[in-house]
Structures are given as C-alpha cells and as structure tokens.
Coordinates of C-alpha atoms in Angstrom, one line a residue:
M1 CA -70.3 5.4 32.8
L2 CA -72.7 2.2 31.9
R3 CA -75.3 4.3 34.0
E4 CA -74.6 7.4 31.7
L5 CA -74.4 5.5 28.6
K6 CA -78.5 3.9 29.9
T7 CA -79.4 7.6 30.0
F8 CA -78.0 8.9 27.0
I9 CA -79.9 5.8 24.9
A10 CA -82.9 7.1 26.9
V11 CA -82.6 10.5 25.8
T12 CA -82.6 9.2 22.1
Q13 CA -85.4 7.2 22.8
D14 CA -87.8 9.7 24.2
G15 CA -86.7 12.9 22.8
T16 CA -85.8 15.0 25.7
F17 CA -84.5 15.2 29.1
A18 CA -87.7 15.7 31.2
A19 CA -89.1 12.3 29.3
A20 CA -86.2 10.2 29.6
G21 CA -85.9 10.8 33.1
Q22 CA -89.9 9.9 33.7
R23 CA -89.3 6.6 32.1
I24 CA -85.7 5.7 33.8
G25 CA -87.0 7.0 37.1
L26 CA -84.3 10.3 37.4
T27 CA -85.4 14.1 37.9
Q28 CA -84.5 16.3 34.6
S29 CA -82.0 17.7 36.1
A30 CA -80.1 14.4 37.3
V31 CA -80.6 13.5 33.7
S32 CA -79.1 16.6 32.5
A33 CA -75.9 15.9 34.8
Q34 CA -75.6 12.7 33.3
I35 CA -75.3 14.0 30.3
R36 CA -73.1 16.8 30.7
G37 CA -70.7 14.7 32.3
L38 CA -71.2 12.4 29.5
E39 CA -69.7 15.0 27.0
E40 CA -67.2 15.9 29.0
N41 CA -65.8 12.4 29.4
L42 CA -66.1 12.3 25.6
G43 CA -64.7 15.6 24.5
V44 CA -67.7 16.0 22.7
T45 CA -71.1 17.7 22.4
L46 CA -74.2 14.8 21.8
F47 CA -77.1 16.9 21.4
D48 CA -78.4 20.0 19.5
R49 CA -80.9 21.5 22.1
T50 CA -83.7 23.3 20.9
G51 CA -86.2 24.2 23.6
R52 CA -87.2 21.1 25.6
T53 CA -86.2 19.2 22.8
A54 CA -82.9 17.0 22.5
I55 CA -81.7 16.2 18.8
L56 CA -78.7 13.7 18.1
N57 CA -75.7 15.9 16.0
A58 CA -73.7 14.4 14.1
A59 CA -71.1 13.1 17.1
G60 CA -74.2 11.5 19.0
S61 CA -75.3 9.7 15.9
R62 CA -72.1 8.2 15.5
I63 CA -71.5 7.0 19.3
L64 CA -75.1 5.8 19.6
P65 CA -74.6 2.6 18.5
M66 CA -71.3 2.1 20.1
A67 CA -73.1 3.0 23.2
Q68 CA -75.6 0.4 22.9
Q69 CA -73.1 -2.2 21.8
I70 CA -71.1 -1.8 25.3
L71 CA -74.5 -2.3 27.1
E72 CA -75.4 -4.9 24.9
I73 CA -71.3 -6.8 25.9
F74 CA -72.1 -6.0 29.2
A75 CA -75.2 -7.4 29.9
S76 CA -73.8 -10.7 27.8
M77 CA -71.3 -11.4 30.6
S78 CA -73.7 -12.5 32.7
R79 CA -75.4 -14.9 30.5
P80 CA -74.9 -18.8 31.4
D81 CA -74.4 -21.0 28.4
N82 CA -76.3 -23.9 30.1
P83 CA -80.2 -22.9 30.4
G84 CA -80.1 -24.7 33.5
D85 CA -78.0 -22.2 35.4
F86 CA -80.4 -19.1 33.8
R87 CA -81.1 -16.7 36.7
G88 CA -82.8 -13.2 37.0
V89 CA -85.6 -11.9 35.6
I90 CA -87.1 -12.2 31.8
K91 CA -89.3 -9.6 30.7
I92 CA -92.2 -11.4 28.1
G93 CA -94.7 -9.2 26.5
A94 CA -98.0 -10.8 25.1
I95 CA -101.2 -9.8 23.6
S96 CA -103.9 -10.9 25.4
T97 CA -105.3 -14.2 22.9
F98 CA -101.8 -14.9 23.2
Q99 CA -101.7 -14.6 26.9
T100 CA -104.9 -16.9 27.5
G101 CA -104.3 -19.1 24.7
L102 CA -100.8 -20.8 23.9
L103 CA -98.5 -18.7 26.2
P104 CA -99.0 -20.8 29.1
Q105 CA -97.6 -24.0 27.8
V106 CA -94.3 -22.0 26.5
L107 CA -93.9 -21.2 30.0
V108 CA -94.3 -24.8 31.2
K109 CA -91.8 -25.9 28.6
L110 CA -89.4 -22.7 29.6
H111 CA -89.2 -23.3 33.4
E112 CA -88.6 -27.0 33.0
S113 CA -85.2 -26.2 31.5
A114 CA -84.8 -23.3 32.9
P115 CA -86.4 -23.8 36.7
A116 CA -84.2 -21.1 38.4
L117 CA -85.6 -18.5 35.6
E118 CA -88.4 -15.8 36.9
T119 CA -90.9 -14.6 33.9
K120 CA -92.2 -11.2 34.2
L121 CA -95.5 -11.0 31.6
L122 CA -96.1 -7.5 30.3
P123 CA -99.8 -7.7 28.6
G124 CA -100.6 -5.0 25.9
V125 CA -101.6 -4.1 22.3
S126 CA -98.8 -5.0 19.8
F127 CA -98.1 -1.5 19.1
D128 CA -96.8 -0.6 22.4
L129 CA -95.3 -3.7 22.8
L130 CA -93.0 -3.3 20.0
T131 CA -92.1 0.1 21.4
Q132 CA -91.4 -1.6 24.4
V133 CA -89.1 -4.2 22.7
D134 CA -87.6 -1.5 20.7
A135 CA -86.8 0.6 23.8
G136 CA -85.0 -1.9 25.8
N137 CA -87.7 -2.3 28.4
I138 CA -88.8 -5.9 27.7
D139 CA -86.6 -8.8 26.5
L140 CA -89.1 -10.2 23.7
A141 CA -92.5 -9.9 22.8
I142 CA -95.5 -11.7 20.7
V143 CA -97.8 -9.4 18.6
I144 CA -99.8 -9.5 15.9
K145 CA -97.5 -8.6 12.5
P146 CA -97.7 -4.8 11.5
G147 CA -98.5 -3.5 8.1
F148 CA -95.1 -1.4 8.3
P149 CA -91.5 -2.4 8.5
L150 CA -90.4 -2.9 11.7
A151 CA -87.4 -0.9 13.1
K152 CA -84.0 -2.0 12.2
D153 CA -82.6 -3.5 15.3
L154 CA -85.5 -5.8 15.5
H155 CA -85.9 -9.2 14.5
S156 CA -88.8 -11.4 14.1
E157 CA -90.3 -14.7 13.1
T158 CA -93.6 -15.8 12.1
L159 CA -95.4 -18.1 15.2
A160 CA -98.5 -19.0 13.5
R161 CA -101.3 -17.6 11.2
E162 CA -104.9 -17.6 12.4
P163 CA -107.7 -17.2 10.2
F164 CA -110.8 -14.5 10.6
V165 CA -114.3 -15.4 10.9
L166 CA -117.3 -14.5 11.3
I167 CA -119.3 -15.1 14.4
V168 CA -122.9 -14.7 15.0
P169 CA -125.2 -15.3 17.9
A170 CA -126.4 -18.8 18.3
D171 CA -130.0 -18.5 17.3
M172 CA -129.2 -16.6 13.9
T173 CA -129.5 -18.9 11.0
E174 CA -128.7 -16.6 8.3
Q175 CA -125.4 -18.2 6.6
E176 CA -124.2 -16.0 3.7
P177 CA -120.9 -13.7 5.3
L178 CA -121.6 -10.5 3.5
A179 CA -125.6 -10.2 4.0
L180 CA -125.0 -10.9 7.9
L181 CA -122.3 -8.0 8.0
R182 CA -124.8 -5.4 5.6
D183 CA -127.9 -6.1 7.8
K184 CA -126.8 -7.1 11.6
P185 CA -125.6 -4.6 14.0
F186 CA -121.5 -5.0 14.0
I187 CA -119.3 -5.2 17.0
R188 CA -116.3 -3.7 15.7
Y189 CA -112.7 -5.2 16.0
D190 CA -110.6 -1.8 17.5
R191 CA -109.6 0.1 14.3
T192 CA -106.7 1.6 15.8
S193 CA -105.0 -2.1 16.4
F194 CA -103.5 -4.0 13.9
G195 CA -105.9 -6.6 13.7
G196 CA -108.6 -3.9 13.4
R197 CA -107.0 -2.5 10.8
M198 CA -107.4 -6.0 8.8
V199 CA -111.2 -6.0 9.4
T200 CA -111.4 -2.2 8.4
Q201 CA -109.5 -3.3 4.9
F202 CA -111.9 -6.4 4.4
L203 CA -114.8 -4.3 4.8
R204 CA -113.7 -1.9 2.5
Q205 CA -112.9 -4.8 -0.1
H206 CA -116.1 -5.8 -0.2
R207 CA -117.3 -2.1 0.1
L208 CA -119.5 -2.8 3.3
E209 CA -120.6 -0.3 5.8
P210 CA -122.0 -2.3 8.9
R211 CA -124.0 -0.7 11.7
V212 CA -121.8 -0.7 14.3
A213 CA -123.2 -1.4 17.7
L214 CA -120.0 -1.2 19.1
E215 CA -115.8 -0.8 18.9
I216 CA -114.0 -2.7 21.4
D217 CA -110.1 -4.3 21.3
E218 CA -110.5 -7.0 23.4
I219 CA -111.4 -10.2 21.4
D220 CA -113.1 -12.3 24.4
A221 CA -115.2 -9.2 25.3
I222 CA -116.3 -9.4 21.8
V223 CA -117.3 -12.9 21.7
K224 CA -119.4 -12.4 25.0
M225 CA -121.1 -9.5 23.0
V226 CA -121.9 -11.6 20.4
E227 CA -123.1 -14.2 22.9
S228 CA -125.6 -11.7 24.4
G229 CA -127.1 -11.4 21.1
L230 CA -125.7 -7.4 20.6
G231 CA -124.7 -8.2 17.2
V232 CA -122.3 -9.7 14.8
A233 CA -118.5 -9.9 14.8
L234 CA -115.2 -10.5 12.5
V235 CA -112.5 -12.2 14.7
P236 CA -109.3 -14.3 14.7
L237 CA -109.9 -18.1 15.6
A238 CA -107.6 -16.7 18.7
G239 CA -108.3 -16.8 22.5
L240 CA -109.9 -18.3 25.6
W241 CA -113.3 -18.3 24.2
R242 CA -112.4 -21.4 21.9
E243 CA -111.6 -23.9 25.0
R244 CA -115.1 -23.6 26.3
Q245 CA -118.7 -23.9 24.8
A246 CA -119.1 -20.6 23.4
K247 CA -122.5 -20.0 22.8
L248 CA -122.6 -18.6 19.2
R249 CA -122.1 -19.9 15.5
V250 CA -118.9 -19.9 13.7
I251 CA -119.4 -19.1 10.2
S252 CA -116.2 -19.3 7.7
L253 CA -115.3 -16.7 4.9
G254 CA -114.5 -19.4 2.3
D255 CA -112.7 -17.7 0.2
M256 CA -112.6 -14.4 1.6
T257 CA -110.8 -15.8 4.6
F258 CA -108.0 -13.0 5.5
Y259 CA -105.1 -13.9 8.4
R260 CA -103.2 -12.4 11.2
E261 CA -100.1 -13.1 11.5
L262 CA -98.2 -13.8 15.0
I263 CA -94.6 -13.0 15.1
V264 CA -91.9 -13.3 18.5
V265 CA -90.1 -10.0 17.9
M266 CA -86.7 -9.2 20.0
R267 CA -83.7 -6.8 19.3
H268 CA -81.4 -8.4 16.9
A269 CA -78.2 -8.2 19.1
N270 CA -80.0 -10.9 21.4
R271 CA -81.3 -13.3 18.9
Q272 CA -78.7 -15.9 19.1
S273 CA -78.0 -15.4 22.8
P274 CA -78.9 -19.3 24.6
L275 CA -81.6 -17.8 26.9
H276 CA -83.7 -16.1 23.8
S277 CA -82.9 -18.7 21.6
L278 CA -84.0 -21.5 24.4
I279 CA -87.4 -19.1 24.7
G280 CA -87.7 -19.4 20.6
H281 CA -87.4 -23.0 20.6
C282 CA -90.2 -23.5 23.3
L283 CA -92.4 -20.8 21.4
H284 CA -92.0 -22.5 18.1
D285 CA -92.4 -26.2 19.5
V286 CA -95.9 -25.1 21.2
A287 CA -97.3 -23.1 18.3
K288 CA -96.1 -26.1 15.6
A289 CA -98.2 -28.6 18.2
S290 CA -101.3 -26.4 18.3
A291 CA -101.3 -26.2 14.6
L292 CA -101.2 -29.9 13.9
S293 CA -103.7 -30.2 16.6
A294 CA -105.9 -28.0 14.8
T295 CA -105.8 -29.9 11.3

C-alpha cells in the first residue's frame, strides 16, 4: 500500500499519469494500475480524469494529506535519535555559490557528528530546488529567498544576507556606480533567476537601461567575464571568486545597496527530525562564523 500511496502523491504533483510515471520510473499503465488498486481498496474515486489530465476530486483532496502523513510516519520509524547512529543518504540541494562557498565547511561539521551518513549533493537554481523539496525528491535545499510565498508545506530559515556590489575590470578608474552602469557594457545576471530579478528591480528603480553584452546565470562565470574586460556587472558578494585574487575592482553601492537572502528550506514535517535539526545547526553555525569573520 505504501507504494500505491507514493504513486498517488506523485500524480497529484505532476498532473498526469504519464508525467508521474516518468519521474518515479513506472510506465503509464503501471501508474494507472496502482491508482486503480488504491481506489478499489479505499472504495472511492480519487481523480476526475479529463483527457490526459488527472485532477483531484473532493475525496482525493481529503485523502491526500493523510497519505502524506502515513508516508512521513513510516519514514520516521528508521530515524535514530542519536546523530552518530545515522545511516543512509541525505539529499541536499544548493545553489552554486553556496556549494563553492560555505557548504564544504557545513559538510565537515555534519560528518564529524554523523560519520556514517552519506551526503548526496544536488546542484540547481533556486526555483528548481524549491520544487524538488516540495515534491519530496530532496530533503532540504539552500536557495535564494523568492519574491513570492513558499508552498504551505515548506518551512524556511534565514542563513545570510548577501549585499550586491558592482564589479568592473581592474583597469577601469571610474568610481560612480550609476555612471558605469549607464556607459559601460553590462554583463547581466540572468533575469529569470531570483537574484537576476533583484538586479532588474534595481535597474528599473534607478531608470537604467544598460547596454547588455551578455546574460548568464553563473556568478563565478560573470566574474570571469568582467576580468576579461567584457563589461561590468552587479553580483552578490558571494562565491568562489572571493577566495582568490580576482583581477577586478569591487565598488560598493553605498546607500543603494540591495541584498539577496539565503534560506534553508525543508518540509514542515521534517523540521523537527533529529537529522534535519543537526543539519540546520551545522548550517547556522557556519553561516554565523562567516558573518563574524567578514566584519
């Protein structure tokens, strides 16, 4: 029955039997058979089927939270109270700048406390990682706080606030940020990303329409482009480039400074589990130490 409940939840998340099957490794006919068996056991129909789309009906909407709770209770049975006894795999998602920044220190602290635990790291952009946590495919993720409310089943905690700065090639002598953004070629932080949307808001606020030379989502790659002399860029003060002697100038935005907020996200049902609490402590300890060293 647990297998059928997992398939039921997958269909509610993906909207069709085919899409759910593709994600969980079943054929469409196998998904259909499992849902039919679940409906027969429960004595109710769970979906209204319109073409290829499966829409939860009233009975399905009533049963969904109970199905999620059953699976969460079953999963908790194998979780030890002592971190040193943890076995198995924990799946952590993280944006690239956190992977190359604070995450190695976090993992060192984590594996000192739970040496038998295996960590699987899943890189990605913030929106995709939020979706993966919400779907239950990864245990937690470190992402940029979005400009919209999180799904009701997700819990978040703030880790850090990172200021945006203007970076320019080392041989540029100008100092005034707005003039540089008006006059120089601009390397744009991908406007579809959460951080890129913040850059767009800043440009609109100051009525700037820079001459875009390139648009890209990878911050360390943006830094390389600036070093090569391609243009100037607005980026958060985060990433691997801070740990090397980058051949560029960093210009503060002063009173115009805006920030991106890093958060750790997990499902509400997991926030008080011993393992998630341990990881949360490791994350906050490392983030706090980094903030103190930066002052």
